[in-house]
Short mmCIF file of C-alpha atoms in Angstrom, two decimals:
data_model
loop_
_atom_site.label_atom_id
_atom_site.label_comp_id
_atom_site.label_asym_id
_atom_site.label_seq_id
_atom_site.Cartn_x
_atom_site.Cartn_y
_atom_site.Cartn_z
CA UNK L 1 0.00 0.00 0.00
CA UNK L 2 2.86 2.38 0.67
CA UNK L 3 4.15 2.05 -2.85
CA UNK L 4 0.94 3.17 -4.02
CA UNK L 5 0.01 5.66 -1.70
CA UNK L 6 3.75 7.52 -2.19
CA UNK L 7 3.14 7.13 -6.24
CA UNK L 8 -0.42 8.72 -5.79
CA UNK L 9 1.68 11.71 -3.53
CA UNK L 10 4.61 11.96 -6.20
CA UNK L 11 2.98 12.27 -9.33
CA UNK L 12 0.56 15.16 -7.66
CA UNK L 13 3.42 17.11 -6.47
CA UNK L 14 5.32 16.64 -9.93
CA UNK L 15 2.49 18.87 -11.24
CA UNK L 16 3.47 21.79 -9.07
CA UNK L 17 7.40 21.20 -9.73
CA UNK L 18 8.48 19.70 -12.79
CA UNK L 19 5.05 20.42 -14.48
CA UNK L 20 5.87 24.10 -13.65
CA UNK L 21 9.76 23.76 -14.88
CA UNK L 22 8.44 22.57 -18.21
CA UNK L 23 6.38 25.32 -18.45
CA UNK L 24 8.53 27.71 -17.64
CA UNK L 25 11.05 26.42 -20.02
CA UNK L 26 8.21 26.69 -22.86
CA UNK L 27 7.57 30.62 -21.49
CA UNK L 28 3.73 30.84 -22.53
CA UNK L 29 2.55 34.67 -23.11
CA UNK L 30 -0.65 35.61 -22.04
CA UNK L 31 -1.35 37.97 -24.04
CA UNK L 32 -0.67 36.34 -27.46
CA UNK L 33 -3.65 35.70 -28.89
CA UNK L 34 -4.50 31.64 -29.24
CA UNK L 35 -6.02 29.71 -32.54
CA UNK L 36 -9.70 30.15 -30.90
CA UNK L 37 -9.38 33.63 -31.78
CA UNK L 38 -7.30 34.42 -34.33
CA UNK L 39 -8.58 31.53 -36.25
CA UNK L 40 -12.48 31.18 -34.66
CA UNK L 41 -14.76 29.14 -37.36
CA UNK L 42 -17.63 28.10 -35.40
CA UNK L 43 -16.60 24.57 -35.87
CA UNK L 44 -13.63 23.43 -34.82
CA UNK L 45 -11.37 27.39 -33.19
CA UNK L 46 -13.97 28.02 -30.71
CA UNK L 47 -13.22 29.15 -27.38
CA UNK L 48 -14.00 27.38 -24.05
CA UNK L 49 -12.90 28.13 -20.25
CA UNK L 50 -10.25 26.47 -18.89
CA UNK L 51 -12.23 23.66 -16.86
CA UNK L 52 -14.19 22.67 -19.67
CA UNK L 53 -11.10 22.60 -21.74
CA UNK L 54 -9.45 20.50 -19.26
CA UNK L 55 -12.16 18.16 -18.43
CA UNK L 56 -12.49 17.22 -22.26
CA UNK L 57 -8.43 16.79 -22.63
CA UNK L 58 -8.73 14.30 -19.83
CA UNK L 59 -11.64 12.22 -21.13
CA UNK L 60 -10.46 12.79 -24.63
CA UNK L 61 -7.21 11.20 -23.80
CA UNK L 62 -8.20 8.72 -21.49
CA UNK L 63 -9.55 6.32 -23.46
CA UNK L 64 -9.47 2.30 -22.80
CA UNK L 65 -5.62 2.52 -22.38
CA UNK L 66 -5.69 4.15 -18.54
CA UNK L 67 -7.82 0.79 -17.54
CA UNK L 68 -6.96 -1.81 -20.17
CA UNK L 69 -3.40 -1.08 -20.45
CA UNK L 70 -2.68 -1.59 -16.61
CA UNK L 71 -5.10 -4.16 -15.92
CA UNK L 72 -3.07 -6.19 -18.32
CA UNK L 73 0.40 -4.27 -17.29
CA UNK L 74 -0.36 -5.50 -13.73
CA UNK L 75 0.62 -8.97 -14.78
CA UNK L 76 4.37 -7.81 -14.39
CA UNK L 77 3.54 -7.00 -10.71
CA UNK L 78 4.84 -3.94 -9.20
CA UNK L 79 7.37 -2.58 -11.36
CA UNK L 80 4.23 -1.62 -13.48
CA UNK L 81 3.87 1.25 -10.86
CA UNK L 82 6.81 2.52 -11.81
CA UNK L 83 6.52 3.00 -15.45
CA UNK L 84 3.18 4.58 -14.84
CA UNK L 85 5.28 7.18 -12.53
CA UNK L 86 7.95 7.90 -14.03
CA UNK L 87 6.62 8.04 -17.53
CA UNK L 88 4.44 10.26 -16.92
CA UNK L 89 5.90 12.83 -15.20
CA UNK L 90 9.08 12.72 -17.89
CA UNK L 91 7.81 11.43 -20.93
CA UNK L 92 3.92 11.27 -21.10
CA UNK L 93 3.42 14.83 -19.39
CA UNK L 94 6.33 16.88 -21.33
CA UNK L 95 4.92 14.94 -24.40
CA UNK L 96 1.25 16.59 -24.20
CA UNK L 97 2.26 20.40 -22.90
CA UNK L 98 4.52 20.56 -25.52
CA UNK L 99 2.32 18.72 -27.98
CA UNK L 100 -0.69 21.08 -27.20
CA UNK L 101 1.55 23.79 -26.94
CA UNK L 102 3.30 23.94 -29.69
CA UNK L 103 -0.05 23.23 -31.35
CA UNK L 104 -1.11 26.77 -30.35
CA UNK L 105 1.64 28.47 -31.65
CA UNK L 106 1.41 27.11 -35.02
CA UNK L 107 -2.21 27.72 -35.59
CA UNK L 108 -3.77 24.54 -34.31
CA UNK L 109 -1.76 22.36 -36.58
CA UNK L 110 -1.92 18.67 -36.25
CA UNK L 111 1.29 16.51 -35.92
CA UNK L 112 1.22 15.58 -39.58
CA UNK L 113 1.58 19.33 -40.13
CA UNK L 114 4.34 19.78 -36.95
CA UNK L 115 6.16 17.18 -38.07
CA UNK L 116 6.66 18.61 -41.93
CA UNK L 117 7.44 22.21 -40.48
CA UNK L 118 10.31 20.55 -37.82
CA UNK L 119 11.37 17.27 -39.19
CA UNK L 120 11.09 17.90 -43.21
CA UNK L 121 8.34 17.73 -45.86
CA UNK L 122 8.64 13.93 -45.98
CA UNK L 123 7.64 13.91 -42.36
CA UNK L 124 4.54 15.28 -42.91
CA UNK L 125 3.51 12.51 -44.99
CA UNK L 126 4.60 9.63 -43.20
CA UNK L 127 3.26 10.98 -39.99
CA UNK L 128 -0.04 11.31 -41.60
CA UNK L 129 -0.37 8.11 -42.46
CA UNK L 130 1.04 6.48 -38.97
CA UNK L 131 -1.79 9.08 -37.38
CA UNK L 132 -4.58 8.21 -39.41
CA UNK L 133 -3.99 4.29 -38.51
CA UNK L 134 -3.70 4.93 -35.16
CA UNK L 135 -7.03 7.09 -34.92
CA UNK L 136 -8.74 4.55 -36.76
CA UNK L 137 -7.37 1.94 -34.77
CA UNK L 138 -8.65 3.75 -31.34
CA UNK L 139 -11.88 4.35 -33.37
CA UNK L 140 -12.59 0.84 -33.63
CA UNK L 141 -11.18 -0.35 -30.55
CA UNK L 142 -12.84 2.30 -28.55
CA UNK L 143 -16.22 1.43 -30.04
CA UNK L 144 -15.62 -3.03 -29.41
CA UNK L 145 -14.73 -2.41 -25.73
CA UNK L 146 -17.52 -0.16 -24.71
CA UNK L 147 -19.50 -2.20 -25.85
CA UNK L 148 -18.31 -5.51 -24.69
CA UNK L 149 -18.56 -3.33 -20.86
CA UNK L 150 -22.08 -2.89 -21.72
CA UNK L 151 -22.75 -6.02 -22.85
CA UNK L 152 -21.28 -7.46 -19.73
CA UNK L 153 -23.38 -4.76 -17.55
CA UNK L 154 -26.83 -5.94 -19.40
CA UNK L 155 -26.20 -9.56 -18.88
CA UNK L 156 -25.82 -9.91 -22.59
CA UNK L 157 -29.87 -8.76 -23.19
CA UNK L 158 -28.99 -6.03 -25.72
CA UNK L 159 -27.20 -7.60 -29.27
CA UNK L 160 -23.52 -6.83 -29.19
CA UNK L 161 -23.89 -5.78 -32.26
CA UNK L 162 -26.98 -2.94 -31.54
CA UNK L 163 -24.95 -1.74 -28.95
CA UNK L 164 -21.78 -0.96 -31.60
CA UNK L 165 -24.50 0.82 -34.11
CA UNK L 166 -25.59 3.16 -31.35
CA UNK L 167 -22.37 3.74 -30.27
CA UNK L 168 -21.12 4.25 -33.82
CA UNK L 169 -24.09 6.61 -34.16
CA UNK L 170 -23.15 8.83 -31.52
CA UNK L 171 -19.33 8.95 -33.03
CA UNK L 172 -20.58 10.04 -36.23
CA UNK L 173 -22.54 13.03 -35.03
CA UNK L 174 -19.84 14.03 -32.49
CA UNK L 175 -17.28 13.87 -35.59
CA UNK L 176 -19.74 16.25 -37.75
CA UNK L 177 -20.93 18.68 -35.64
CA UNK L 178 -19.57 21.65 -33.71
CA UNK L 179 -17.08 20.95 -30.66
CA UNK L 180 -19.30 22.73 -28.38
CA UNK L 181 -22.65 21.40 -29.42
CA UNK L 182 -22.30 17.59 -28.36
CA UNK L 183 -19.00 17.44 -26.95
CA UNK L 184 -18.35 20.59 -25.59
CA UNK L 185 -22.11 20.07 -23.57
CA UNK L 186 -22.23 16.46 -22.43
CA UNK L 187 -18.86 15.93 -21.26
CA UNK L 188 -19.18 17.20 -17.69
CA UNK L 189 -21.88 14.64 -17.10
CA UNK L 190 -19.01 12.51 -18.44
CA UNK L 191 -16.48 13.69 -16.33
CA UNK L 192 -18.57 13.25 -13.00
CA UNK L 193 -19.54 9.51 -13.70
CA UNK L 194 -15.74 8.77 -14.58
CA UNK L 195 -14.40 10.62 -11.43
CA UNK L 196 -17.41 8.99 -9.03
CA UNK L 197 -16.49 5.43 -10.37
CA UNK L 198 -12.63 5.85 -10.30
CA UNK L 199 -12.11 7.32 -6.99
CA UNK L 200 -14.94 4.96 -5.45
CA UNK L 201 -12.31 1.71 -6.72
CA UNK L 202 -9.59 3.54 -5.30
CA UNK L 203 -11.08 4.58 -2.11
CA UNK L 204 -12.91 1.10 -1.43
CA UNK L 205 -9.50 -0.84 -2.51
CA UNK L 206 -7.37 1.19 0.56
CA UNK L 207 -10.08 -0.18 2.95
CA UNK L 208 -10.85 -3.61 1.70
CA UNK L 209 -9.25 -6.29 2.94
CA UNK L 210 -6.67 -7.15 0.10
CA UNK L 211 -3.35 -5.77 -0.08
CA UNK L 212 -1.73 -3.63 -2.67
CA UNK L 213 2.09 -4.98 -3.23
CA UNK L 214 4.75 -2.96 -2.56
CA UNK L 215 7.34 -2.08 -5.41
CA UNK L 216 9.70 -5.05 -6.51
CA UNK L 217 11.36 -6.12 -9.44
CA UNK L 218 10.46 -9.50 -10.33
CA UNK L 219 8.75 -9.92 -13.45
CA UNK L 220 5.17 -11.41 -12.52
CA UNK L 221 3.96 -12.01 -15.82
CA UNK L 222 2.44 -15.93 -16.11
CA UNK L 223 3.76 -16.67 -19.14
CA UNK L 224 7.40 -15.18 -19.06
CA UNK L 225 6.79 -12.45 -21.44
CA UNK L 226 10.23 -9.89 -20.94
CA UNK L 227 9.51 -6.59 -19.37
CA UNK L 228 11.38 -4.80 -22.24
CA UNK L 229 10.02 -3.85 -24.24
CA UNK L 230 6.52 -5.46 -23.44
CA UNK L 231 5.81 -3.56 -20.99
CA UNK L 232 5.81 -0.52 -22.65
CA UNK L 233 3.39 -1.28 -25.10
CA UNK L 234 1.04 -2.86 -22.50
CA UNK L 235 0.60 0.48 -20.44
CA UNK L 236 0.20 3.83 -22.79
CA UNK L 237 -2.13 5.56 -21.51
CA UNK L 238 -1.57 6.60 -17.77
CA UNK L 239 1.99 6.97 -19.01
CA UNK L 240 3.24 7.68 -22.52
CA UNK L 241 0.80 7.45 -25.15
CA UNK L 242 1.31 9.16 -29.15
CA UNK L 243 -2.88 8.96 -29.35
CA UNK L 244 -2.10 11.92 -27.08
CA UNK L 245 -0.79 13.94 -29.67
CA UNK L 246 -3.51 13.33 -32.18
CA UNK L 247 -6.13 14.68 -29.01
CA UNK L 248 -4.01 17.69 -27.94
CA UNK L 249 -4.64 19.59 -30.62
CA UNK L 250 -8.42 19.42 -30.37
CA UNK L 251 -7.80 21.34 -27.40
CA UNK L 252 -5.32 23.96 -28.74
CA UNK L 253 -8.21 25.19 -30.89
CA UNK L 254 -10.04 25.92 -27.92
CA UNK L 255 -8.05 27.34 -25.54
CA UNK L 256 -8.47 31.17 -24.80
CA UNK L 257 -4.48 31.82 -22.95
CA UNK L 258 -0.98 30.12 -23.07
CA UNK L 259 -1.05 30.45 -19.51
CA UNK L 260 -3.61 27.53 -19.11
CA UNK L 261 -2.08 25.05 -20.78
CA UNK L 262 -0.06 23.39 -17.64
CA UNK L 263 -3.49 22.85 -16.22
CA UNK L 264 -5.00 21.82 -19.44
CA UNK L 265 -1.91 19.72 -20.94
CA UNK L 266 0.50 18.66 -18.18
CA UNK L 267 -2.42 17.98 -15.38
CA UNK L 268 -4.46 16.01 -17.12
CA UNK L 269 -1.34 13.79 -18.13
CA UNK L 270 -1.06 13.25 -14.42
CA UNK L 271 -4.84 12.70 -13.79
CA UNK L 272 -4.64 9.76 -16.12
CA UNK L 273 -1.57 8.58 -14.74
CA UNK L 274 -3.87 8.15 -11.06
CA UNK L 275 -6.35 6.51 -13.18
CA UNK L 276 -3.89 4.02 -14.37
CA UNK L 277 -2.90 3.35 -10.86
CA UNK L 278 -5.44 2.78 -9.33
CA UNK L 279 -6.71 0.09 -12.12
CA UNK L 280 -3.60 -1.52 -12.12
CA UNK L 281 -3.58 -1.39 -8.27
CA UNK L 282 -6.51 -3.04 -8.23
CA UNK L 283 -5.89 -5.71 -10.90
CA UNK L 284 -2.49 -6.71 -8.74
CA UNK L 285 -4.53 -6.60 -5.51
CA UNK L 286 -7.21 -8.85 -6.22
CA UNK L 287 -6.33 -11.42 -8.81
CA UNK L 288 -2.81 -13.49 -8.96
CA UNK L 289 -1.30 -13.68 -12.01
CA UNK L 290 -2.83 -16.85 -13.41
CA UNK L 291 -6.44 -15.81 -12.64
CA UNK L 292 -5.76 -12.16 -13.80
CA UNK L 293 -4.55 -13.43 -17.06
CA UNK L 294 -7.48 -15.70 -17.57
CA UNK L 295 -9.94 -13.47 -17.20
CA UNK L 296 -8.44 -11.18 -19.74
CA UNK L 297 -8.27 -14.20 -21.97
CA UNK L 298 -11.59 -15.33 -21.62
CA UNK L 299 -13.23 -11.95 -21.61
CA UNK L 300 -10.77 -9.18 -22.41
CA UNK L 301 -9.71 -6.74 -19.92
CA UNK L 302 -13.92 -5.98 -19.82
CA UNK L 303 -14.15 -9.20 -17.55
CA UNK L 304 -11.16 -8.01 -14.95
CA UNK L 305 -13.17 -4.44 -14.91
CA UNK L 306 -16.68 -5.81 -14.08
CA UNK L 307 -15.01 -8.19 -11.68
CA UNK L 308 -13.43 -5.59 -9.85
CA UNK L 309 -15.91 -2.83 -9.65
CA UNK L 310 -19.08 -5.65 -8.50
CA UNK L 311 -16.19 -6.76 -6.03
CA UNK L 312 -15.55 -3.66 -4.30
CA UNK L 313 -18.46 -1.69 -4.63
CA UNK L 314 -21.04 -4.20 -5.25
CA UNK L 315 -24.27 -4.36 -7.27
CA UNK L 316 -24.82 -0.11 -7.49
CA UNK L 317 -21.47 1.39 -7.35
CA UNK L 318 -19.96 -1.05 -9.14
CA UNK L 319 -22.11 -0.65 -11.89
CA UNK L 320 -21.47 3.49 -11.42
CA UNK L 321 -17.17 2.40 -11.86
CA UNK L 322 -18.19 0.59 -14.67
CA UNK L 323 -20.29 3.20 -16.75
CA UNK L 324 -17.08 5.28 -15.86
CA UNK L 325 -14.88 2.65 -17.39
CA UNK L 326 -17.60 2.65 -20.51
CA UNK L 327 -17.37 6.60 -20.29
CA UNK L 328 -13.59 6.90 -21.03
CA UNK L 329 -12.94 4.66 -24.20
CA UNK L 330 -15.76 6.50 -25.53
CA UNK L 331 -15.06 10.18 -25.23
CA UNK L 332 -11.75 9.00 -27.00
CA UNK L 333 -13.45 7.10 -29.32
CA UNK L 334 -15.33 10.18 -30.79
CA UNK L 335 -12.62 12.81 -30.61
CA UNK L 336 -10.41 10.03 -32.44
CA UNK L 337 -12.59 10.05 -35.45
CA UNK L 338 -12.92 13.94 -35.20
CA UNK L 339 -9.37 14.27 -35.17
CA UNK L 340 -9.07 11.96 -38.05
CA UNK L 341 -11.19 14.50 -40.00
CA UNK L 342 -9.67 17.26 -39.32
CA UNK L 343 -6.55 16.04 -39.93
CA UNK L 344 -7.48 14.29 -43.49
CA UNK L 345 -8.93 18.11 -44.20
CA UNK L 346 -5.88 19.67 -43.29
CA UNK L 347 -3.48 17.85 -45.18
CA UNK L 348 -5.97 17.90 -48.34
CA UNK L 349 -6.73 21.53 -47.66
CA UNK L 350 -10.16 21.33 -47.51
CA UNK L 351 -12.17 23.72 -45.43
CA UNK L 352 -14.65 22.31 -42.91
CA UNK L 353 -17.36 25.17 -42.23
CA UNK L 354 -19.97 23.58 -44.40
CA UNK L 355 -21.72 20.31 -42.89
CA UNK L 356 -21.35 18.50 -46.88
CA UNK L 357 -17.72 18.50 -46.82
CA UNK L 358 -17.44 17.16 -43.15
CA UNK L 359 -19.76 14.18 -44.46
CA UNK L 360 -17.12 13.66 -47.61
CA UNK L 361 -14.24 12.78 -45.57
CA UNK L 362 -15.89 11.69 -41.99
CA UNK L 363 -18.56 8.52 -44.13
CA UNK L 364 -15.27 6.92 -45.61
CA UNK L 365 -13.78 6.82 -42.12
CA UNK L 366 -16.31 5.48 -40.39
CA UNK L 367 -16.98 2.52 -43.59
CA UNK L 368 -13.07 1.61 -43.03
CA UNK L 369 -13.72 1.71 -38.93
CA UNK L 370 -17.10 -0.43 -39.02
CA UNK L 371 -15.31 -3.04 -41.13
CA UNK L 372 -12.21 -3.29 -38.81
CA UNK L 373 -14.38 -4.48 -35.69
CA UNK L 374 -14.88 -7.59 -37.08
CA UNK L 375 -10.84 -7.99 -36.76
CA UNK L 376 -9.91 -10.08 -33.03
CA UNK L 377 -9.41 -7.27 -30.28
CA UNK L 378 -6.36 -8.54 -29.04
CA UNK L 379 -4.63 -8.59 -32.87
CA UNK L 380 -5.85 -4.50 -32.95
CA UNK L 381 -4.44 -3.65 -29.87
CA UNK L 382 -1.30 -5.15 -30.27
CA UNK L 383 -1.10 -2.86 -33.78
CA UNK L 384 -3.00 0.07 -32.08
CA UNK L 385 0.32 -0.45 -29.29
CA UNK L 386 3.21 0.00 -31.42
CA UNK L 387 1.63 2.88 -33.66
CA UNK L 388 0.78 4.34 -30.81
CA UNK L 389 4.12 4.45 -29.18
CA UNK L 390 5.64 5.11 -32.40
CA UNK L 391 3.78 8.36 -33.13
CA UNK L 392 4.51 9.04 -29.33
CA UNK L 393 8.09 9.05 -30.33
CA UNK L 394 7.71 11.50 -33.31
CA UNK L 395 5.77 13.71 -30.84
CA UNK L 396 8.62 14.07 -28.80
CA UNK L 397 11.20 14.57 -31.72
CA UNK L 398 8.90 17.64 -32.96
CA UNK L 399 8.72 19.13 -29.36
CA UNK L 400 12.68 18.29 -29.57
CA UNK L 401 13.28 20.05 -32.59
CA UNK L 402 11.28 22.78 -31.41
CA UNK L 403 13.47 23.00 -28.37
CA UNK L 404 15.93 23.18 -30.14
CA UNK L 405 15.51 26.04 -32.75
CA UNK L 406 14.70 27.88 -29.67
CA UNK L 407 17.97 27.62 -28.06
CA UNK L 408 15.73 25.78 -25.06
CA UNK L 409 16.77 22.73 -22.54
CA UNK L 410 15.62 20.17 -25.23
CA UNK L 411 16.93 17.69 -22.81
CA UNK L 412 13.61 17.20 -21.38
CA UNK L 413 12.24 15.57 -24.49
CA UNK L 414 15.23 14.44 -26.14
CA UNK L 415 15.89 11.78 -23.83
CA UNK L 416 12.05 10.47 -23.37
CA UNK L 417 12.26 10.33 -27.36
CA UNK L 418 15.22 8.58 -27.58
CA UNK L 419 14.15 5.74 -24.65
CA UNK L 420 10.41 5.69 -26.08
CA UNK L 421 12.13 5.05 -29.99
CA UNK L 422 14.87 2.19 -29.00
CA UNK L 423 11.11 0.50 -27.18
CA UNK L 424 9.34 0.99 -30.49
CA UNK L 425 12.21 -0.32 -32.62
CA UNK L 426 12.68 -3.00 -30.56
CA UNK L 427 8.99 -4.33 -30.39
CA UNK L 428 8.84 -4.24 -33.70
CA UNK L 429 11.94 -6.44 -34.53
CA UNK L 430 11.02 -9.11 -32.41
CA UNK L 431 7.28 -9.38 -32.42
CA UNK L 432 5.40 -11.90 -34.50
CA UNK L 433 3.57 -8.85 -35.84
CA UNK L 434 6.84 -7.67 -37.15
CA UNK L 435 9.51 -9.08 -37.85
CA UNK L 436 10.11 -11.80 -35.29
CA UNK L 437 13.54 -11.71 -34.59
CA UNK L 438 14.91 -13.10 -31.21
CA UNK L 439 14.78 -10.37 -28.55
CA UNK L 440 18.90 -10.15 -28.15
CA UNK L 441 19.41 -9.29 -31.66
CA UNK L 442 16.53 -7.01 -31.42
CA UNK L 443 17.87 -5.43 -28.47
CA UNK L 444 21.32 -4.74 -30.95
CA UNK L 445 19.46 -3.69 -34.56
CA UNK L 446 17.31 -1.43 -32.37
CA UNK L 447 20.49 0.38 -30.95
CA UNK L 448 21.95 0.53 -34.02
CA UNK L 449 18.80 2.05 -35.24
CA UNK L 450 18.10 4.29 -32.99
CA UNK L 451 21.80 6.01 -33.07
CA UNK L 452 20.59 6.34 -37.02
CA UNK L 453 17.64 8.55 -35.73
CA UNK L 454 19.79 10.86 -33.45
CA UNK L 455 22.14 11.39 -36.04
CA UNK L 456 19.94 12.49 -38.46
CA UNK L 457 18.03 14.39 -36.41
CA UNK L 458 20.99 16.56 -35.73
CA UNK L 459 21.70 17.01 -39.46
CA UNK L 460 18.14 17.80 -39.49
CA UNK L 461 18.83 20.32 -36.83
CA UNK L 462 21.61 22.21 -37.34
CA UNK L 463 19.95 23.30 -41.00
CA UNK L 464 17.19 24.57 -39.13
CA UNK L 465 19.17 26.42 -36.80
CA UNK L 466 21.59 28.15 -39.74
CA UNK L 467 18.20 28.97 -41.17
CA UNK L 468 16.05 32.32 -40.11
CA UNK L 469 14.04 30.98 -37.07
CA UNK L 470 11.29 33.01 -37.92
CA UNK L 471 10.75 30.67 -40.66
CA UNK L 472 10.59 27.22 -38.71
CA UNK L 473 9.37 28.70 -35.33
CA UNK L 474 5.97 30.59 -36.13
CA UNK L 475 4.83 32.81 -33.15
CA UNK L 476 1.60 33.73 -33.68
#
């Protein structure tokens, strides 16, 4: 219990100390006017207060990874704890300020676009396409596991497959319509089922009668899988997640000063990291490792959250935690396939004031999605890991650059990009879904690999910096 309790304590103080050294380092002007302004269309720029803004970053982000990921990360034991800690406050946290950030001082611009201004032109189009697979990858997966929770919660008396259509219904309109007409208005209502059912597991598990473990370093996992780079992959969200960097901007279109964006960015990073512990608290608490991962095999990660919110707060607030565990994959869900469009209309050019020309790119999307839930879950979530931590790793190499240009500490994201990058390089070597070499030689090709990335993004950055920094760093 003390392991958890001090985590709890050290990521909430990181907010008021390293949160407020990144900021600091970034140097956010409140008086330069932000994208909802200068750039207000009714649609997307459209300015909203700081709560509301942060309330909708944190379910926005906070999809199925805070719960899924550690529920299955807690099969490690312990040392899952730490990831969630320490990536959060070093990689996942600097990740989205800087993200959102830097977002708002280039107009609102997607990472597609951030990565052509910083990294090169052929940047822009390989990040688009790693971004549009991942959101359509969360799409999908967000809209299978709320509704396998709901299915669960109805005892199976609604079709599976109803369930998906509503849920794909309310996607559609939330990707069409104005940010402040569906989104913007329901997610408080959101926000206060997800907080109820989160803090009443994490409340009820310090006074129950089973026993969080304290910190060691033994890898728990049932069937032997290595920590490195597994691990990693397992738990994104709650720690270091690239989906974050598709969701940011969202938010940098509606922010109305600089000066929020620790709150908005930075402490909703941390929020989610508390919402990964306590899930993966209570995953370690209650189950061992063989009945943990058989209820995730025989049910997906849906079983192990039903199981533990009926266990500690029985029949009514467990099924409160569990509409709060339904409530998070699905505010990502539809901000995934809203980000997909306006990235798609971005990199096209297409403007997206008129309702038709929202419908021409957001009905392809949601064809492509509705046809990839009939792939297994666990096969999408294994892609949906490594694109995600992949784009995470391009995140951090814009903010980087950035950095850089400016003549700033890039230190702070240089080294979470560089760790996050080997992870992704590695995975992808040795996994069946890759290229499935054996994990030594991975561990060799991906340091080879990786010192190919930092060297070119060096050459990369010294042509920036001989060039007029006006023209890379726009300050609006």
């Amino acid at each position: 219990m003390y392991t958890f309790l001090i985590s709890i304590v050290i990521l909430v103080v990181a907010y008021f100390t390293y949160g407020k050294f990144i900021e600091k380092l970034f140097d956010p002007v409140e008086a330069r006017k932000t994208p909802a302004y200068a750039n207000a269309d009714g649609v997307d720029f459209v300015p909203m207060n700081k709560h509301k803004n942060a309330l909708i970053q944190l379910l926005n982000i906070a999809g199925t990874g805070p719960i899924f990921g550690p529920i299955m990360g807690a099969l490690y034991g312990p040392v899952a704890f730490l990831w969630i800690v320490i990536g959060s406050i070093f990689a996942g946290a600097v990740h989205d300020y800087l993200t959102g950030m830097i977002s708002i001082r280039n107009k609102g611009a997607h990472i597609p676009e951030l990565a052509g201004k910083f990294l090169g032109a052929a940047s822009k189009h390989i990040v688009n396409v790693f971004a549009l697979l991942l959101l359509l990858l969360v799409g999908t997966v967000f809209v299978t596991t709320p509704a396998s929770l709901l299915s669960i919660l109805v005892d199976g008396k609604i079709a599976a497959g109803i369930i998906i259509g509503v849920i794909f219904i309310y996607y559609f309109l939330s990707t069409i319509l104005p940010i402040d007409k569906i989104i913007g208005r329901f997610y408080p209502y959101f926000g206060a089922v997800l907080l109820i059912g989160t803090l009443g597991v994490g409340i009820a598990l310090l006074f129950s009668d089973y026993k969080i473990p304290e910190l060691n370093f033994t890898n728990m996992h049932p069937g032997n899988l290595p920590i490195f780079p597994i691990l990693f992959f397992t738990i994104t969200c709650g720690a270091l997640s690239g989906f974050h960097a598709t969701q940011s901007p969202i938010i940098s279109r509606t922010v109305e000063k600089e000066s929020q964006g620790r709150y908005i960015f930075y402490g909703m990073m941390i929020a989610e990291a508390i919402i990964a512990m306590i899930w993966a608290a209570a995953a370690m608490s209650i189950f061992d490792g063989q009945s943990l991962s058989g209820l995730i095999n025989s049910g997906t990660p849906s079983a192990v959250v039903n199981e533990v919110s009926m266990t500690l707060l029985g029949a009514v607030g467990g099924t409160i935690a569990v509409l709060g565990a339904i409530v998070l994959p699905i505010t990502s869900g539809d901000t995934a396939f809203r980000a997909a469009r306006s990235i798609i209309a971005d990199y096209i050019k297409m403007d997206q004031t008129q309702l038709v020309k929202r419908l021409i790119i957001a009905i392809p999307l949601f064809i492509i999605s509705a046809a990839l839930t009939q792939i297994d879950f666990n096969l999408l979530w294994r892609y949906f890991s490594w694109a995600n931590q992949a784009t995470a790793g391009i995140a951090l190499w814009i903010a980087t650059m950035y950095l850089y240009i400016q003549g700033k500490n890039y230190l702070v994201s240089l080294a979470p990009a560089i760790f996050i990058t080997y992870m992704v390089f590695v995975y992808i070597l040795n996994q069946k879904i890759g290229f499935n070499l054996d994990l030594d030689l991975s561990y060799i090709v991906g340091l080879v690999l990786t010192a190919v990335v930092i060297v070119l993004f060096y050459g990369k950055a010294r042509k920036n910096r001989q060039q007029d920094v006006q023209t890379v760093v726009t300050v609006e």
